Short mmCIF file of C-alpha atoms in Angstrom, two decimals:
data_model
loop_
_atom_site.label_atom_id
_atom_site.label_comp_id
_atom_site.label_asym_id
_atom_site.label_seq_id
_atom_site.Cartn_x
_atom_site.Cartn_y
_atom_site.Cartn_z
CA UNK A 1 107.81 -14.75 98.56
CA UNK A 2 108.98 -16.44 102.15
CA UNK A 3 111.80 -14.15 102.64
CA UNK A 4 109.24 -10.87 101.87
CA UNK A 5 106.90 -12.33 103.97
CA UNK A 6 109.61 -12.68 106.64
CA UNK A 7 110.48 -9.04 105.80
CA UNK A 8 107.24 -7.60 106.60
CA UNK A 9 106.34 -9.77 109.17
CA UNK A 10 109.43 -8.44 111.27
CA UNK A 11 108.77 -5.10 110.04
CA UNK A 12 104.82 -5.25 111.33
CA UNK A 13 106.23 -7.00 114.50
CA UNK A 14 108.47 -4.09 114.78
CA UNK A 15 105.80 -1.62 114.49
CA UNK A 16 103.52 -3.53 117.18
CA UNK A 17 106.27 -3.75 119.39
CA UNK A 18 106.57 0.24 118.97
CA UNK A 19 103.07 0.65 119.40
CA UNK A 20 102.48 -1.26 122.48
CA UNK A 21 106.07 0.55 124.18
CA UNK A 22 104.46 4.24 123.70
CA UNK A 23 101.20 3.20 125.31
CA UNK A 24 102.71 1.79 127.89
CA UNK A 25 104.68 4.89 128.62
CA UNK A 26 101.17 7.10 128.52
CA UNK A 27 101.14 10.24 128.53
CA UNK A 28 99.34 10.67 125.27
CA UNK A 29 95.99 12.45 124.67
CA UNK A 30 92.85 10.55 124.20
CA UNK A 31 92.90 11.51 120.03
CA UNK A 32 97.41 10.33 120.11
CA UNK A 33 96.60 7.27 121.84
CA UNK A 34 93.61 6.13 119.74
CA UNK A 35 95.94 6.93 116.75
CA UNK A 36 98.90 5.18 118.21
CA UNK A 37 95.96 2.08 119.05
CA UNK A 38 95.02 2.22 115.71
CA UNK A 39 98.63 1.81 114.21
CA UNK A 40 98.94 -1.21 116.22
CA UNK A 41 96.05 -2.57 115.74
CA UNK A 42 96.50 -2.39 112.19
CA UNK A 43 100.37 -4.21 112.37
CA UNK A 44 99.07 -6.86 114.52
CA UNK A 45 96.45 -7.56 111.70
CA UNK A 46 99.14 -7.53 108.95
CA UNK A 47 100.79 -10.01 111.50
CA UNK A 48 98.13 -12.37 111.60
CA UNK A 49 97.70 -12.08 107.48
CA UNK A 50 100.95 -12.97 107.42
CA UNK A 51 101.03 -16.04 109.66
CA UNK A 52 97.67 -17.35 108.05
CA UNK A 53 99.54 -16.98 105.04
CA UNK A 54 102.38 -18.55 105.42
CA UNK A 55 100.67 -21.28 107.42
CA UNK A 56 98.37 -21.94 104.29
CA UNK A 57 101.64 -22.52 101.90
CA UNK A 58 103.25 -25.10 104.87
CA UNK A 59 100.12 -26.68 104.45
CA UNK A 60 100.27 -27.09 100.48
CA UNK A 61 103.84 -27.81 100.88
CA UNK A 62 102.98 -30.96 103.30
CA UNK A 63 100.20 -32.13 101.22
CA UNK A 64 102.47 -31.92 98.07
CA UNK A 65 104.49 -34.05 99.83
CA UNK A 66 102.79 -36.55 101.06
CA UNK A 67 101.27 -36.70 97.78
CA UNK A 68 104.79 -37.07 96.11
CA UNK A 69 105.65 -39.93 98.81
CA UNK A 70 102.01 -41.97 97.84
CA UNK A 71 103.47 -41.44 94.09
CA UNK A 72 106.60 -43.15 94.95
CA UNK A 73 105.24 -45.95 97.27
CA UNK A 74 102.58 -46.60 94.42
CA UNK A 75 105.95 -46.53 91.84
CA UNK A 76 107.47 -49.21 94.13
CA UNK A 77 104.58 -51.26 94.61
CA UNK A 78 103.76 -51.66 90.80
CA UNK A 79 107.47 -52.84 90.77
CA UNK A 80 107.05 -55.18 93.77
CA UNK A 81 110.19 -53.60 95.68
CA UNK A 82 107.46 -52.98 98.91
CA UNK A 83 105.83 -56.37 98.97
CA UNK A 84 109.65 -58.32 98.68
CA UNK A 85 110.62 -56.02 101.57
CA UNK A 86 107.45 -56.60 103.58
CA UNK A 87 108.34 -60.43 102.96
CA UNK A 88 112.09 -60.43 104.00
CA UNK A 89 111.30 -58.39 107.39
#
């Protein structure tokens, strides 16, 4: 799922990038440039989906860690191994 997301995020980057290059060139009528608008606007919002996307698993990634590194700390206290350490530092 990361590497598609990296896939279509370049692609819709790509797109933008396109977009944004033939407006600034001009020349267009008023109904191309809308269209061409349009087309951007619509990559920069895949963009964004994207990013909020992958944002939102970095986040459940970092929570299932920390939650994995409570786990072991708890694991190591009911053994003791944390409060000998605390005592020999």
């Amino acid at each position: 799922e990361i590497m598609d997301n990296k896939i279509n995020f370049e692609a819709a980057m790509e797109n933008l990038n396109k977009t944004v290059k033939i407006l600034q060139k001009g020349g267009l009528s008023t109904d191309e440039m809308m269209d061409v608008f349009k087309e951007g606007t619509d990559a920069a919002k895949q963009c964004l989906s994207i990013l909020r996307e992958t944002e939102n698993d970095m986040n459940d990634i970092s929570l299932e860690i920390e939650k994995l590194i409570r786990e072991e700390d708890n694991r190591k206290d009911d053994r003791g191994i944390n409060s000998t350490k605390a005592e020999t530092d």
